Short mmCIF file of C-alpha atoms in Angstrom, two decimals:
data_model
loop_
_atom_site.label_atom_id
_atom_site.label_comp_id
_atom_site.label_asym_id
_atom_site.label_seq_id
_atom_site.Cartn_x
_atom_site.Cartn_y
_atom_site.Cartn_z
CA MET P 1 1.77 -36.19 -61.95
CA LYS P 2 4.61 -38.59 -61.16
CA ARG P 3 7.07 -35.72 -61.18
CA PHE P 4 4.85 -33.83 -58.69
CA VAL P 5 4.73 -36.79 -56.32
CA VAL P 6 8.49 -37.23 -56.43
CA ALA P 7 8.99 -33.55 -55.82
CA ALA P 8 6.60 -33.68 -52.91
CA LEU P 9 8.35 -36.66 -51.39
CA GLY P 10 11.67 -34.94 -51.87
CA GLY P 11 10.35 -31.87 -50.06
CA THR P 12 9.09 -34.02 -47.21
CA LEU P 13 12.44 -35.75 -46.90
CA ALA P 14 14.27 -32.44 -46.95
CA GLY P 15 11.95 -31.18 -44.22
CA ILE P 16 12.70 -34.17 -42.02
CA LEU P 17 16.44 -33.68 -42.50
CA ALA P 18 16.20 -29.96 -41.70
CA THR P 19 14.15 -30.65 -38.58
CA THR P 20 16.67 -33.22 -37.43
CA GLN P 21 19.56 -30.83 -38.04
CA ILE P 22 17.87 -28.07 -36.00
CA ALA P 23 16.45 -30.26 -33.24
CA GLY P 24 19.72 -32.09 -32.61
CA PRO P 25 21.62 -29.09 -31.19
CA LEU P 26 18.54 -27.96 -29.20
CA ILE P 27 18.22 -31.37 -27.53
CA ALA P 28 21.94 -31.34 -26.79
CA GLN P 29 21.69 -27.84 -25.25
CA GLU P 30 18.78 -28.93 -23.05
CA ALA P 31 20.73 -32.01 -21.93
CA ASP P 32 23.76 -29.84 -21.10
CA ARG P 33 21.56 -27.44 -19.12
CA ASN P 34 20.01 -30.28 -17.14
CA ALA P 35 23.45 -31.75 -16.46
CA SER P 36 24.63 -28.35 -15.20
CA VAL P 37 21.60 -28.04 -12.87
CA TYR P 38 22.25 -31.49 -11.41
CA GLU P 39 25.94 -30.62 -10.92
CA GLN P 40 24.89 -27.48 -9.00
CA LEU P 41 22.50 -29.52 -6.85
CA ASP P 42 25.31 -31.96 -6.13
CA LEU P 43 27.48 -28.96 -5.15
CA PHE P 44 24.72 -27.78 -2.80
CA GLY P 45 24.62 -31.24 -1.21
CA ASP P 46 28.40 -31.26 -0.75
CA ILE P 47 28.36 -27.84 0.94
CA PHE P 48 25.45 -28.84 3.16
CA GLU P 49 27.28 -31.98 4.33
CA ARG P 50 30.52 -30.11 5.00
CA ILE P 51 28.74 -27.43 7.04
CA ARG P 52 26.89 -30.07 9.04
CA ALA P 53 30.07 -32.05 9.69
CA GLN P 54 32.79 -29.39 10.02
CA TYR P 55 31.27 -26.08 11.12
CA VAL P 56 32.75 -24.86 14.39
CA GLU P 57 29.42 -25.35 16.19
CA GLU P 58 26.69 -27.92 15.75
CA VAL P 59 23.92 -26.64 13.51
CA GLU P 60 20.29 -27.59 12.99
CA GLU P 61 19.87 -29.18 9.56
CA SER P 62 16.33 -27.82 9.22
CA GLU P 63 17.53 -24.25 9.88
CA LEU P 64 20.25 -24.62 7.24
CA ILE P 65 17.75 -25.80 4.65
CA GLU P 66 15.28 -23.02 5.52
CA ALA P 67 18.07 -20.45 5.21
CA ALA P 68 19.05 -21.86 1.80
CA ILE P 69 15.44 -21.76 0.58
CA ASN P 70 14.94 -18.21 1.86
CA GLY P 71 18.22 -17.10 0.30
CA MET P 72 17.10 -18.46 -3.04
CA LEU P 73 13.79 -16.57 -2.85
CA THR P 74 15.10 -13.27 -1.47
CA SER P 75 17.71 -13.13 -4.24
CA LEU P 76 14.83 -12.69 -6.71
CA ASP P 77 13.25 -9.46 -5.39
CA PRO P 78 12.43 -7.77 -2.05
CA HIS P 79 8.94 -9.32 -1.86
CA SER P 80 9.63 -13.03 -2.46
CA SER P 81 10.45 -15.03 0.66
CA TYR P 82 10.04 -18.27 2.55
CA LEU P 83 7.54 -18.26 5.40
CA ALA P 84 8.31 -20.66 8.21
CA PRO P 85 5.21 -22.22 9.82
CA GLN P 86 4.96 -19.52 12.52
CA ASP P 87 5.39 -16.74 9.93
CA ALA P 88 2.74 -18.26 7.67
CA ALA P 89 0.32 -18.40 10.61
CA GLN P 90 1.12 -14.76 11.47
CA MET P 91 0.41 -13.68 7.90
CA ARG P 92 -2.98 -15.41 7.96
CA LEU P 93 -3.82 -13.50 11.13
CA GLN P 94 -2.84 -10.19 9.50
CA THR P 95 -5.25 -10.68 6.61
CA ARG P 96 -8.00 -11.19 9.20
CA GLY P 97 -7.10 -7.88 10.83
CA GLU P 98 -5.49 -8.70 14.19
CA PHE P 99 -1.88 -9.50 15.09
CA GLY P 100 0.90 -8.61 17.51
CA GLY P 101 3.69 -6.14 16.74
CA LEU P 102 4.60 -2.50 16.16
CA GLY P 103 2.19 -1.66 13.34
CA ILE P 104 4.52 -0.87 10.43
CA GLU P 105 4.80 -2.19 6.90
CA VAL P 106 8.46 -2.47 5.88
CA THR P 107 10.64 -3.32 2.91
CA GLN P 108 14.39 -3.46 2.37
CA GLU P 109 16.51 -0.89 0.58
CA GLU P 110 20.29 -0.59 0.43
CA GLY P 111 20.65 -3.14 3.22
CA PHE P 112 18.46 -1.24 5.67
CA VAL P 113 14.83 -1.67 6.64
CA LYS P 114 12.66 1.05 5.07
CA VAL P 115 9.24 1.93 6.44
CA VAL P 116 6.61 1.76 3.72
CA SER P 117 4.04 3.13 6.13
CA PRO P 118 2.98 3.13 9.77
CA ILE P 119 -0.56 1.86 10.34
CA ASP P 120 -3.02 4.28 11.91
CA GLY P 121 -3.61 3.90 15.64
CA THR P 122 -0.71 1.50 16.21
CA PRO P 123 2.31 1.90 18.54
CA ALA P 124 4.59 2.84 15.63
CA SER P 125 2.19 5.53 14.41
CA GLU P 126 1.73 6.93 17.91
CA ALA P 127 5.52 7.01 18.39
CA GLY P 128 5.93 9.21 15.30
CA ILE P 129 7.36 6.71 12.80
CA GLU P 130 6.89 8.04 9.25
CA ALA P 131 6.77 6.57 5.77
CA GLY P 132 10.26 6.68 4.26
CA ASP P 133 12.09 6.29 7.59
CA PHE P 134 15.07 3.92 7.58
CA ILE P 135 15.48 1.61 10.58
CA THR P 136 19.21 1.11 11.10
CA HIS P 137 19.30 -0.58 14.54
CA VAL P 138 16.95 -2.58 16.73
CA ASP P 139 17.75 -2.47 20.45
CA GLY P 140 21.27 -1.36 19.51
CA ASP P 141 21.87 -4.19 17.03
CA SER P 142 22.50 -3.18 13.42
CA VAL P 143 20.13 -4.57 10.79
CA LEU P 144 22.69 -4.06 8.01
CA GLY P 145 23.39 -7.40 6.38
CA LEU P 146 20.26 -9.08 7.72
CA THR P 147 17.50 -10.35 5.47
CA LEU P 148 14.17 -8.57 5.78
CA ASP P 149 12.65 -11.53 7.63
CA GLU P 150 15.57 -11.59 10.09
CA ALA P 151 15.18 -7.86 10.76
CA VAL P 152 11.43 -8.25 11.27
CA GLU P 153 12.09 -11.12 13.67
CA LEU P 154 14.25 -8.76 15.77
CA MET P 155 11.32 -6.37 16.05
CA ARG P 156 8.93 -9.03 17.28
CA GLY P 157 8.43 -9.65 20.97
CA PRO P 158 5.88 -10.07 23.74
CA VAL P 159 2.98 -7.65 23.89
CA GLY P 160 3.79 -4.91 26.42
CA SER P 161 7.57 -5.14 26.00
CA GLU P 162 9.69 -2.16 24.95
CA ILE P 163 11.76 -1.92 21.79
CA ILE P 164 14.23 0.83 20.86
CA ILE P 165 14.64 1.38 17.14
CA THR P 166 17.16 3.75 15.60
CA VAL P 167 15.75 5.79 12.74
CA ALA P 168 17.45 7.73 9.94
CA ARG P 169 15.08 10.28 8.43
CA GLU P 170 15.45 12.59 5.45
CA GLY P 171 15.95 16.14 6.68
CA GLU P 172 17.47 15.02 9.99
CA THR P 173 21.23 15.34 10.33
CA GLU P 174 21.66 12.41 12.73
CA PRO P 175 19.82 9.11 13.36
CA PHE P 176 17.69 9.11 16.51
CA ASP P 177 16.19 6.51 18.84
CA VAL P 178 12.47 5.86 19.18
CA SER P 179 10.99 3.87 22.06
CA ILE P 180 7.93 1.77 21.20
CA ILE P 181 5.84 -0.53 23.39
CA ARG P 182 4.71 -3.61 21.48
CA ASP P 183 0.98 -4.19 21.41
CA THR P 184 -1.71 -6.31 19.81
CA ILE P 185 -2.46 -4.67 16.50
CA LYS P 186 -6.18 -4.54 15.78
CA LEU P 187 -6.69 -3.10 12.36
CA THR P 188 -9.76 -1.02 11.66
CA ALA P 189 -9.78 -1.31 7.90
CA VAL P 190 -11.99 1.75 7.31
CA ARG P 191 -12.76 4.78 9.46
CA ALA P 192 -15.77 6.78 8.28
CA ARG P 193 -16.73 10.33 9.17
CA THR P 194 -18.30 13.44 7.70
CA GLU P 195 -16.60 16.84 7.49
CA GLY P 196 -19.26 19.42 6.68
CA GLU P 197 -20.97 17.99 3.59
CA THR P 198 -18.04 15.75 2.64
CA LEU P 199 -17.76 12.03 3.42
CA VAL P 200 -14.24 11.02 4.48
CA MET P 201 -13.30 7.33 4.24
CA ARG P 202 -9.90 6.58 5.75
CA VAL P 203 -8.79 3.16 4.45
CA THR P 204 -5.81 1.90 6.44
CA THR P 205 -5.33 -1.57 4.93
CA PHE P 206 -6.81 -4.03 2.46
CA ASN P 207 -7.86 -7.08 4.45
CA ASP P 208 -10.98 -9.24 4.44
CA GLN P 209 -12.98 -6.46 6.13
CA THR P 210 -12.07 -3.52 3.88
CA TYR P 211 -14.89 -3.50 1.35
CA PRO P 212 -17.64 -4.50 3.83
CA ASN P 213 -16.44 -1.75 6.21
CA LEU P 214 -16.32 0.80 3.38
CA LYS P 215 -19.82 0.00 2.16
CA GLU P 216 -21.26 0.05 5.69
CA GLY P 217 -19.46 3.31 6.54
CA ILE P 218 -20.69 5.10 3.42
CA GLU P 219 -24.28 3.96 3.97
CA LYS P 220 -24.28 5.06 7.63
CA GLU P 221 -22.78 8.48 6.88
CA ILE P 222 -25.23 9.11 4.02
CA GLU P 223 -28.13 8.17 6.28
CA ALA P 224 -26.85 10.47 9.03
CA ALA P 225 -26.54 13.30 6.48
CA GLY P 226 -30.19 12.88 5.54
CA GLY P 227 -29.56 11.39 2.11
CA ILE P 228 -27.08 11.53 -0.74
CA ASP P 229 -28.44 14.91 -1.88
CA ASN P 230 -26.92 16.45 1.26
CA VAL P 231 -23.44 15.13 0.38
CA ASN P 232 -21.13 17.06 -1.96
CA GLY P 233 -18.64 14.24 -2.51
CA LEU P 234 -16.26 11.76 -0.89
CA VAL P 235 -12.58 11.77 0.05
CA LEU P 236 -10.98 8.31 -0.12
CA ASP P 237 -7.89 8.62 2.07
CA LEU P 238 -5.29 5.98 1.10
CA ARG P 239 -2.28 7.72 2.63
CA ASN P 240 0.17 5.39 4.39
CA ASN P 241 -1.91 2.38 3.31
CA PRO P 242 0.62 -0.41 2.59
CA GLY P 243 -1.83 -2.50 0.57
CA GLY P 244 -2.97 -6.07 1.13
CA LEU P 245 -5.44 -8.27 -0.71
CA LEU P 246 -5.85 -7.81 -4.46
CA ASN P 247 -9.53 -8.83 -4.44
CA GLN P 248 -10.32 -6.09 -1.89
CA ALA P 249 -8.58 -3.46 -4.04
CA ILE P 250 -10.76 -4.56 -6.95
CA LEU P 251 -13.94 -4.38 -4.84
CA VAL P 252 -13.08 -0.90 -3.51
CA SER P 253 -12.38 0.38 -7.04
CA ASP P 254 -15.60 -1.22 -8.30
CA ALA P 255 -17.54 0.58 -5.53
CA PHE P 256 -17.16 3.84 -7.50
CA LEU P 257 -17.02 2.61 -11.11
CA GLU P 258 -19.93 1.68 -13.35
CA LYS P 259 -17.93 -0.15 -16.02
CA GLY P 260 -14.48 -0.68 -17.51
CA GLU P 261 -11.27 -2.40 -16.56
CA ILE P 262 -9.99 -2.00 -13.01
CA VAL P 263 -6.63 -3.76 -13.21
CA SER P 264 -4.87 -6.44 -15.24
CA THR P 265 -2.10 -8.80 -14.21
CA ARG P 266 0.54 -10.23 -16.52
CA GLY P 267 2.89 -13.01 -15.54
CA ARG P 268 5.62 -14.97 -17.23
CA ASP P 269 3.11 -16.95 -19.27
CA VAL P 270 0.83 -14.70 -21.33
CA ALA P 271 -1.98 -17.23 -20.89
CA ASP P 272 -1.92 -16.66 -17.12
CA GLY P 273 -2.78 -12.96 -17.45
CA GLU P 274 -6.06 -11.77 -15.94
CA ARG P 275 -8.29 -8.73 -16.37
CA PHE P 276 -10.75 -7.53 -13.77
CA ASN P 277 -13.69 -5.34 -14.78
CA ALA P 278 -16.17 -3.20 -12.88
CA ALA P 279 -19.82 -4.11 -12.52
CA PRO P 280 -22.63 -1.51 -12.65
CA GLY P 281 -23.29 0.36 -9.40
CA ASP P 282 -21.74 3.34 -7.61
CA LEU P 283 -22.02 3.65 -3.83
CA ILE P 284 -22.15 7.46 -4.03
CA ASP P 285 -24.29 7.79 -7.18
CA GLY P 286 -21.60 9.55 -9.21
CA LYS P 287 -20.83 12.24 -6.65
CA PRO P 288 -17.34 13.80 -7.02
CA LEU P 289 -14.47 11.79 -5.58
CA VAL P 290 -10.99 12.77 -4.39
CA VAL P 291 -8.32 10.16 -3.61
CA LEU P 292 -5.50 11.07 -1.22
CA ILE P 293 -2.14 9.28 -1.64
CA ASN P 294 1.46 9.70 -0.48
CA GLY P 295 4.75 7.83 -0.46
CA GLY P 296 3.31 5.32 2.00
CA SER P 297 0.49 4.29 -0.36
CA ALA P 298 1.55 0.99 -1.88
CA SER P 299 0.35 -2.06 -3.80
CA ALA P 300 -3.45 -2.41 -3.44
CA SER P 301 -3.70 1.33 -2.68
CA GLU P 302 -2.01 2.07 -6.00
CA ILE P 303 -4.39 -0.26 -7.84
CA VAL P 304 -7.35 1.75 -6.52
CA ALA P 305 -5.77 5.16 -7.14
CA GLY P 306 -4.60 4.13 -10.62
CA ALA P 307 -7.99 2.72 -11.66
CA LEU P 308 -10.00 5.72 -10.45
CA LYS P 309 -7.51 8.14 -12.00
CA ASP P 310 -7.37 6.41 -15.40
CA HIS P 311 -11.17 6.36 -15.62
CA ARG P 312 -11.25 10.04 -14.59
CA ARG P 313 -13.60 9.05 -11.81
CA ALA P 314 -11.48 10.75 -9.16
CA ILE P 315 -9.03 13.59 -8.70
CA VAL P 316 -5.87 12.18 -7.11
CA VAL P 317 -4.26 14.55 -4.61
CA GLY P 318 -1.09 14.32 -2.51
CA THR P 319 2.38 13.05 -3.40
CA LYS P 320 3.73 10.22 -5.56
CA SER P 321 2.91 6.73 -4.26
CA PHE P 322 5.39 4.00 -3.31
CA GLY P 323 5.58 2.17 -6.65
CA LYS P 324 5.00 -1.50 -5.83
CA GLY P 325 3.46 -2.90 -8.98
CA SER P 326 4.04 -6.61 -8.47
CA VAL P 327 1.73 -9.42 -7.39
CA GLN P 328 2.78 -12.01 -4.81
CA THR P 329 1.18 -15.45 -4.61
CA VAL P 330 1.36 -17.28 -1.29
CA MET P 331 1.81 -21.00 -1.92
CA PRO P 332 1.38 -23.47 0.95
CA LEU P 333 4.27 -25.88 1.45
CA ARG P 334 4.64 -29.12 3.31
CA GLY P 335 5.11 -28.75 7.07
CA ASP P 336 2.70 -25.76 7.34
CA GLY P 337 5.20 -23.33 5.84
CA ALA P 338 4.55 -21.22 2.76
CA MET P 339 6.35 -19.53 -0.11
CA ARG P 340 5.61 -15.94 -1.10
CA LEU P 341 6.59 -15.64 -4.75
CA THR P 342 6.29 -12.71 -7.15
CA THR P 343 4.24 -14.14 -10.01
CA ALA P 344 3.00 -11.14 -11.99
CA ARG P 345 3.02 -7.40 -12.54
CA TYR P 346 -0.20 -5.44 -12.44
CA TYR P 347 -1.23 -2.73 -14.87
CA THR P 348 -3.68 0.16 -14.56
CA PRO P 349 -6.56 0.45 -17.08
CA SER P 350 -4.42 2.62 -19.36
CA GLY P 351 -1.91 -0.25 -19.63
CA ARG P 352 0.73 1.39 -17.43
CA SER P 353 2.85 -0.56 -14.99
CA ILE P 354 3.58 1.49 -11.90
CA GLN P 355 6.43 -0.75 -10.73
CA ALA P 356 9.13 1.54 -9.28
CA LEU P 357 7.31 4.59 -10.73
CA GLY P 358 4.23 4.91 -8.52
CA VAL P 359 0.99 6.76 -9.19
CA SER P 360 1.48 10.48 -9.77
CA PRO P 361 -1.22 12.72 -8.28
CA ASP P 362 -3.23 15.05 -10.48
CA ILE P 363 -2.53 17.80 -7.94
CA VAL P 364 0.70 17.63 -5.93
CA VAL P 365 0.09 18.71 -2.34
CA GLU P 366 2.79 18.21 0.27
CA GLN P 367 1.86 17.71 3.89
CA PRO P 368 3.72 20.46 5.79
CA ARG P 369 5.94 19.08 8.52
CA ARG P 370 5.50 20.70 11.87
CA ASP P 371 8.60 22.04 13.56
CA LEU P 372 8.15 20.73 17.08
CA ASN P 373 11.04 22.87 18.34
CA ALA P 374 9.66 26.11 16.97
CA GLU P 375 7.82 28.28 19.41
CA GLU P 376 4.34 29.20 18.37
CA GLU P 377 3.90 32.92 18.15
CA ALA P 378 0.14 33.00 18.37
CA ASP P 379 -1.55 36.31 18.96
CA ASP P 380 -4.32 35.55 21.42
CA ARG P 381 -5.74 39.07 21.34
CA PRO P 382 -9.31 38.98 20.01
CA SER P 383 -9.77 40.77 16.72
CA ARG P 384 -12.17 43.77 16.72
CA THR P 385 -14.89 44.21 14.13
CA GLU P 386 -17.43 46.92 13.27
CA ALA P 387 -19.98 45.22 15.49
CA ASP P 388 -17.70 45.73 18.51
CA LEU P 389 -17.63 49.50 18.15
CA ARG P 390 -19.78 51.48 20.57
CA GLY P 391 -22.84 52.90 18.86
CA SER P 392 -22.31 50.97 15.60
CA LEU P 393 -25.27 50.63 13.28
CA GLY P 394 -27.20 47.38 13.27
CA ASN P 395 -28.13 45.35 10.19
CA ASP P 396 -31.87 45.29 9.68
CA SER P 397 -31.76 43.93 6.11
CA LEU P 398 -31.46 40.27 7.13
CA THR P 399 -34.01 37.90 8.57
CA GLU P 400 -33.23 35.72 11.58
CA ASP P 401 -32.90 32.70 9.28
CA GLU P 402 -30.43 34.55 7.06
CA ILE P 403 -28.37 35.63 10.06
CA ARG P 404 -28.40 32.05 11.37
CA GLN P 405 -27.19 30.79 7.97
CA ILE P 406 -24.34 33.31 7.93
CA GLU P 407 -23.29 32.22 11.42
CA GLU P 408 -23.40 28.54 10.40
CA ASP P 409 -21.30 29.27 7.31
CA ARG P 410 -18.80 31.19 9.45
CA ALA P 411 -18.57 28.28 11.91
CA ALA P 412 -17.99 25.84 9.03
CA ALA P 413 -15.23 28.07 7.64
CA GLU P 414 -13.55 28.23 11.06
CA ALA P 415 -13.77 24.43 11.38
CA ALA P 416 -12.18 24.11 7.93
CA ALA P 417 -9.35 26.41 9.04
CA GLU P 418 -8.73 24.23 12.09
CA LEU P 419 -8.66 21.11 9.90
CA ARG P 420 -6.16 22.84 7.60
CA GLU P 421 -3.82 23.24 10.56
CA GLU P 422 -4.30 19.62 11.60
CA ASP P 423 -4.28 17.91 8.16
CA TYR P 424 -3.51 20.20 5.24
CA GLN P 425 -3.85 17.54 2.53
CA LEU P 426 -7.28 16.41 3.71
CA ALA P 427 -8.48 20.02 4.00
CA TYR P 428 -7.26 20.64 0.45
CA ALA P 429 -9.22 17.62 -0.82
CA ILE P 430 -12.38 18.82 0.94
CA ASP P 431 -11.93 22.30 -0.54
CA ILE P 432 -11.81 20.75 -4.04
CA LEU P 433 -15.16 19.05 -3.43
CA LYS P 434 -16.63 22.28 -2.08
CA GLY P 435 -15.51 24.07 -5.22
CA LEU P 436 -16.98 21.38 -7.48
CA SER P 437 -20.33 21.48 -5.67
CA ALA P 438 -20.38 25.27 -5.99
CA LEU P 439 -19.88 24.98 -9.76
CA VAL P 440 -22.46 22.21 -10.12
CA PRO P 441 -24.94 22.79 -7.28
CA ASN P 442 -27.34 20.07 -8.41
CA ASN P 443 -24.69 17.32 -8.64
#
């Protein structure tokens, strides 16, 4: 027994010595790292003082500090930034759905400002700005070398004033100028309508009003159709939707899911990860669903498309989405400013991160680009049918109701053809739902 106790004590002593030998270098490394950080902060202070005292022109100390803070944040990724008090107030207005500007969501790529998407019904959209456009100049001034916030500041101005932006677009040989009149941007989060027997929900942004507007729009359209039995499905149009609030993306996904994970977020600390699950209830009672996406569908839009695709609740149609799979947290700072910091990545229910990859559609459908310079060669001559021939036989095998139904079907087909000319991707989505309802008439 005595030998056991001695051995045990010896083991304890050896353990203490080993711990001391390992911990010593670690403590020294931490001390060296802290010393290095303080030296760098001292260097920052020296540079700040020299700029303030010796720069060729007098500078505002507060502007220097803000620029240093913003530089630190923007060096991390394109979505982290410092928000001065006026910018923080503007962002709060945007989440409520009304603000002044052009109506475009932008990011930065290769030193230029890249349009993520124009927002429906805004000056930028009306002027023909497209997702993927690069803005190279604003009122003749190059944006190359500017931070994203500085470039955005150039585009701001009084409501009613004109701005000339120079755009480089894929497929165009030369950049071209676009004139836009600034306006107050009032976002309609959801536009609801019915095409034939198909509900179409156009979701333009994810702000505080998105889910309430979606729910209200679906209920009104179903009521107008005479009940859910008269609806063959729903098209959720997320094209050129730049995203917005995470909680609204979760609510919109949950609107069509009965159970299962919607999205998960994972940050630097594993313990900070979150999972969001669907609750029972489907606003369209399991009717078929098609989601439309394109290169302008980003962030919250991709959460919705990814969740509905992974659960096989929807067929995703269009082109690959933007690929923004990171979560930004807005943290209030002293002086009414704020810091927007990337704090996590989000993952679809299958565990996939879509960062820089995007959501791939189940069916790739490009939106044909109209050639505005091409002359339309429409043949306006009316086509002749058997019924137009003199003395042609009549059709006495059909009742008046059957003839009326044929005429209604023909009118619906003609309306679908017109929609195909106006919006090919949407018409394609509606055709999918028509096909599904034909296969399963009682669905």
